[in-house]
CSV table of C-alpha atoms in Angstrom, one decimal:
chain,number,residue,atom,x,y,z
A,325,ASP,CA,6.4,-46.1,-1.3
A,326,ALA,CA,7.5,-42.9,-3.1
A,327,GLY,CA,9.1,-40.3,-1.0
A,328,VAL,CA,8.5,-36.5,-1.3
A,329,ILE,CA,8.8,-35.5,-4.9
A,330,GLN,CA,10.0,-32.1,-6.0
A,331,SER,CA,10.3,-30.5,-9.4
A,332,PRO,CA,12.3,-29.2,-11.0
A,333,ARG,CA,15.5,-30.4,-9.5
A,334,HIS,CA,17.5,-27.5,-10.9
A,335,GLU,CA,16.2,-24.1,-12.1
A,336,VAL,CA,18.2,-21.3,-13.6
A,337,THR,CA,16.4,-18.1,-14.3
A,338,GLU,CA,17.1,-14.4,-14.8
A,339,MET,CA,16.3,-11.7,-12.3
A,340,GLY,CA,12.7,-10.5,-12.5
A,341,GLN,CA,11.3,-13.8,-13.8
A,342,GLU,CA,8.6,-15.8,-12.1
A,343,VAL,CA,9.7,-19.1,-10.6
A,344,THR,CA,7.4,-21.9,-9.5
A,345,LEU,CA,8.6,-24.8,-7.4
A,346,ARG,CA,6.5,-27.9,-7.0
A,347,CYS,CA,6.1,-30.5,-4.3
A,348,LYS,CA,4.2,-33.8,-3.9
A,349,PRO,CA,4.2,-35.0,-0.3
A,350,ILE,CA,4.1,-38.5,0.9
A,351,SER,CA,0.6,-39.9,0.6
A,352,GLY,CA,-1.3,-39.7,3.9
A,353,HIS,CA,0.9,-37.1,5.5
A,354,ASP,CA,-1.1,-34.2,6.8
A,355,TYR,CA,1.7,-31.7,7.2
A,356,LEU,CA,3.8,-30.1,4.4
A,357,PHE,CA,6.8,-27.8,4.9
A,358,TRP,CA,8.9,-25.5,2.7
A,359,TYR,CA,12.4,-24.8,3.7
A,360,ARG,CA,15.3,-22.8,2.2
A,361,GLN,CA,18.9,-23.7,2.6
A,362,THR,CA,21.7,-21.1,2.1
A,363,MET,CA,25.3,-20.9,3.3
A,364,MET,CA,24.6,-17.7,5.1
A,365,ARG,CA,21.3,-18.6,6.8
A,366,GLY,CA,21.4,-22.4,7.0
A,367,LEU,CA,18.1,-24.2,6.9
A,368,GLU,CA,15.1,-22.0,7.6
A,369,LEU,CA,11.4,-22.8,7.5
A,370,LEU,CA,9.5,-20.6,5.1
A,371,ILE,CA,5.9,-21.9,5.6
A,372,TYR,CA,4.0,-25.0,6.6
A,373,PHE,CA,0.5,-26.4,6.0
A,374,ASN,CA,-1.7,-28.7,7.9
A,375,ASN,CA,-4.5,-30.4,5.9
A,376,ASN,CA,-3.9,-28.0,3.1
A,377,VAL,CA,-4.3,-24.9,5.3
A,378,PRO,CA,-1.3,-22.5,5.8
A,379,ILE,CA,-0.5,-22.5,9.6
A,380,ASP,CA,2.7,-20.5,9.9
A,381,ASP,CA,4.1,-18.3,7.1
A,382,SER,CA,6.2,-16.2,9.4
A,383,GLY,CA,9.4,-17.4,7.6
A,384,MET,CA,8.3,-16.2,4.2
A,385,PRO,CA,10.9,-13.5,3.4
A,386,GLU,CA,8.7,-11.0,1.7
A,387,ASP,CA,5.6,-10.5,-0.5
A,388,ARG,CA,7.5,-11.8,-3.5
A,389,PHE,CA,7.1,-15.3,-2.1
A,390,SER,CA,3.8,-17.1,-2.0
A,391,ALA,CA,2.8,-20.7,-1.4
A,392,LYS,CA,-0.3,-22.7,-2.1
A,393,MET,CA,-1.6,-26.2,-1.4
A,394,PRO,CA,-4.7,-26.7,-3.5
A,395,ASN,CA,-5.1,-30.4,-2.4
A,396,ALA,CA,-3.4,-33.0,-0.2
A,397,SER,CA,-1.0,-34.1,-2.9
A,398,PHE,CA,0.3,-30.9,-4.3
A,399,SER,CA,1.9,-27.7,-3.2
A,400,THR,CA,3.7,-24.8,-5.0
A,401,LEU,CA,6.1,-22.2,-3.9
A,402,LYS,CA,6.2,-19.2,-6.2
A,403,ILE,CA,8.7,-16.3,-6.3
A,404,GLN,CA,7.7,-13.3,-8.4
A,405,PRO,CA,9.8,-11.4,-9.3
A,406,SER,CA,12.9,-13.4,-8.5
A,407,GLU,CA,16.1,-11.8,-7.3
A,408,PRO,CA,19.7,-13.1,-7.2
A,409,ARG,CA,19.5,-13.3,-3.4
A,410,ASP,CA,16.8,-15.9,-3.8
A,411,SER,CA,19.4,-18.3,-5.0
A,412,ALA,CA,19.3,-21.3,-2.7
A,413,VAL,CA,18.2,-24.9,-2.3
A,414,TYR,CA,14.5,-25.2,-1.6
A,415,PHE,CA,13.3,-28.3,0.2
A,416,CYS,CA,9.8,-29.6,0.7
A,417,ALA,CA,9.1,-32.0,3.5
A,418,SER,CA,6.1,-33.8,4.9
A,419,SER,CA,5.1,-35.5,8.1
A,420,PHE,CA,2.3,-37.6,9.3
A,421,LEU,CA,1.5,-35.9,12.6
A,422,ARG,CA,2.4,-32.7,14.4
A,423,ALA,CA,6.0,-32.8,15.8
A,424,THR,CA,6.8,-36.1,14.2
A,425,GLU,CA,9.7,-36.7,11.9
A,426,GLN,CA,9.7,-34.8,8.6
A,427,PHE,CA,10.7,-36.5,5.4
A,428,PHE,CA,12.5,-34.3,2.9
A,429,GLY,CA,12.4,-34.2,-0.8
A,430,PRO,CA,15.6,-34.0,-2.9
A,431,GLY,CA,15.4,-30.2,-3.1
A,432,THR,CA,15.3,-27.7,-6.0
A,433,ARG,CA,18.5,-25.8,-6.6
A,434,LEU,CA,17.5,-22.3,-7.7
A,435,THR,CA,19.9,-20.0,-9.4
A,436,VAL,CA,18.8,-16.5,-10.2
A,437,LEU,CA,21.2,-14.6,-12.5
B,398,ALA,CA,12.1,-18.8,21.3
B,399,GLN,CA,13.8,-22.1,20.5
B,400,LYS,CA,17.4,-22.3,19.5
B,401,VAL,CA,19.8,-25.1,18.5
B,402,THR,CA,23.6,-24.7,18.7
B,403,GLN,CA,26.1,-27.0,17.1
B,404,ALA,CA,29.4,-25.5,18.1
B,405,GLN,CA,31.5,-27.8,15.9
B,406,THR,CA,31.5,-26.5,12.4
B,407,GLU,CA,33.9,-29.1,11.0
B,408,ILE,CA,35.3,-32.4,12.3
B,409,SER,CA,37.8,-34.5,10.5
B,410,VAL,CA,38.7,-38.1,11.7
B,411,VAL,CA,40.4,-41.1,10.3
B,412,GLU,CA,38.3,-44.2,9.5
B,413,LYS,CA,37.5,-46.4,12.5
B,414,GLU,CA,37.8,-43.6,15.0
B,415,ASP,CA,34.8,-42.8,17.2
B,416,VAL,CA,33.4,-39.3,16.8
B,417,THR,CA,30.8,-37.3,18.8
B,418,LEU,CA,28.8,-34.5,17.4
B,419,ASP,CA,27.5,-32.0,20.0
B,420,CYS,CA,24.1,-30.4,20.1
B,421,VAL,CA,22.8,-27.9,22.7
B,422,TYR,CA,19.3,-26.6,22.6
B,423,GLU,CA,17.2,-23.9,24.2
B,424,THR,CA,13.5,-24.0,24.8
B,425,ARG,CA,10.9,-22.8,27.3
B,426,ASP,CA,8.6,-25.6,26.6
B,427,THR,CA,8.5,-28.7,28.8
B,428,THR,CA,7.3,-30.8,25.9
B,429,TYR,CA,9.6,-30.8,22.9
B,430,TYR,CA,11.2,-33.1,20.3
B,431,LEU,CA,14.8,-33.4,19.2
B,432,PHE,CA,16.0,-34.7,15.9
B,433,TRP,CA,19.1,-35.5,14.0
B,434,TYR,CA,19.4,-35.4,10.2
B,435,LYS,CA,22.2,-36.3,7.8
B,436,GLN,CA,22.9,-34.5,4.6
B,437,PRO,CA,25.4,-36.4,2.5
B,438,PRO,CA,27.2,-34.8,-0.4
B,439,SER,CA,24.3,-35.6,-2.7
B,440,GLY,CA,22.3,-33.0,-0.9
B,441,GLU,CA,19.2,-34.8,0.4
B,442,LEU,CA,18.3,-34.6,4.1
B,443,VAL,CA,18.0,-38.0,5.8
B,444,PHE,CA,16.1,-38.5,9.0
B,445,LEU,CA,18.1,-40.4,11.7
B,446,ILE,CA,16.3,-40.1,15.0
B,447,ARG,CA,13.5,-38.4,16.9
B,448,ARG,CA,13.4,-38.1,20.7
B,449,ASN,CA,10.7,-36.6,23.0
B,450,SER,CA,11.6,-34.6,26.1
B,451,PHE,CA,10.1,-37.2,28.4
B,452,ASP,CA,12.4,-40.0,27.2
B,453,GLU,CA,16.0,-39.6,28.4
B,454,GLN,CA,17.0,-43.1,27.6
B,455,ASN,CA,20.0,-43.3,25.4
B,456,GLU,CA,19.4,-44.8,21.9
B,457,ILE,CA,21.7,-47.1,20.0
B,458,SER,CA,21.3,-48.1,16.4
B,459,GLY,CA,24.1,-50.0,14.9
B,460,ARG,CA,27.2,-47.8,15.0
B,461,TYR,CA,25.1,-44.7,15.9
B,462,SER,CA,24.2,-43.7,19.5
B,463,TRP,CA,22.5,-40.7,21.0
B,464,ASN,CA,22.9,-39.3,24.5
B,465,PHE,CA,20.1,-37.0,25.7
B,466,GLN,CA,20.7,-35.1,28.9
B,467,LYS,CA,18.0,-32.6,29.9
B,468,SER,CA,20.2,-31.3,32.8
B,469,THR,CA,22.6,-29.9,30.3
B,470,SER,CA,20.1,-29.4,27.4
B,471,SER,CA,22.2,-31.6,25.2
B,472,PHE,CA,21.5,-34.2,22.6
B,473,ASN,CA,24.8,-35.6,21.4
B,474,PHE,CA,25.4,-38.0,18.6
B,475,THR,CA,28.2,-40.6,18.5
B,476,ILE,CA,29.4,-42.6,15.6
B,477,THR,CA,31.4,-45.6,16.5
B,478,ALA,CA,34.1,-47.0,14.2
B,479,SER,CA,33.5,-44.3,11.6
B,480,GLN,CA,33.5,-45.1,7.9
B,481,VAL,CA,34.1,-43.0,4.8
B,482,VAL,CA,30.4,-43.2,4.0
B,483,ASP,CA,29.6,-41.3,7.2
B,484,SER,CA,31.1,-38.2,5.7
B,485,ALA,CA,28.2,-35.7,5.6
B,486,VAL,CA,26.8,-32.6,7.3
B,487,TYR,CA,24.8,-33.6,10.4
B,488,PHE,CA,22.0,-31.3,11.6
B,489,CYS,CA,20.4,-31.3,15.0
B,490,ALA,CA,16.9,-29.9,15.2
B,491,LEU,CA,14.3,-29.0,17.8
B,492,SER,CA,10.5,-28.8,17.6
B,493,GLU,CA,8.5,-27.4,20.5
B,494,GLY,CA,5.4,-29.4,21.5
B,495,SER,CA,3.1,-26.5,20.7
B,496,GLY,CA,3.8,-26.6,17.0
B,497,SER,CA,5.5,-28.3,14.2
B,498,ARG,CA,8.2,-25.7,13.4
B,499,LEU,CA,11.6,-27.4,13.2
B,500,THR,CA,14.5,-25.2,14.2
B,501,PHE,CA,17.8,-26.5,12.8
B,502,GLY,CA,21.3,-26.0,14.1
B,503,GLU,CA,24.1,-24.7,11.8
B,504,GLY,CA,25.2,-28.3,11.1
B,505,THR,CA,28.5,-30.1,11.6
B,506,GLN,CA,30.5,-31.1,8.6
B,507,LEU,CA,32.0,-34.5,9.3
B,508,THR,CA,34.8,-35.8,7.1
B,509,VAL,CA,36.0,-39.4,7.5
B,510,ASN,CA,39.3,-40.0,5.8
B,511,PRO,CA,40.5,-43.4,4.7
């Protein structure tokens, strides 16, 4: 079975541009998570969905960040406008049930110049 | 609020040595789950183990073993006879039973030298 799929794997953009990261969870998983990893802050949860509904978005840093899950097999994380401090690796993960193991995608390395 | 502390930032060992990675957690919940993940140099996060708060039995999987002690709020990870391929960053994580939010520790960079 395919794991969690993320695209693009690398993104380089200029400050002020809109960035859209994409994720396809493992089929049958009801939970989807977006994480950000930086040297300074480590791994931090941004938002998670259950059955396509956002449950906890308290980790979203500011209004420039938004996430959607229009169906069970697709989610996006959008940053508009992007800033250099948004540079990080963004991971998407999915799990079958609440509090079960989360399986991570390969990540998107975002660089904002 | 939940918290995970991995006090060892970096550990360096020689191949075939045993190594233990420490993890201490804080939570107010009586039901919670503990995890270990491995992040090799390639960057992906690989799930290793999940433990619930009601199961204090130690777990062994090949060269890997985990020691869960509620009395000290610790969930330590031991690699026996380490190999170069074990070199990675290892993360301990906690999820409280009331939700799905995973809180990660800072990670321990393990380097196994030949």
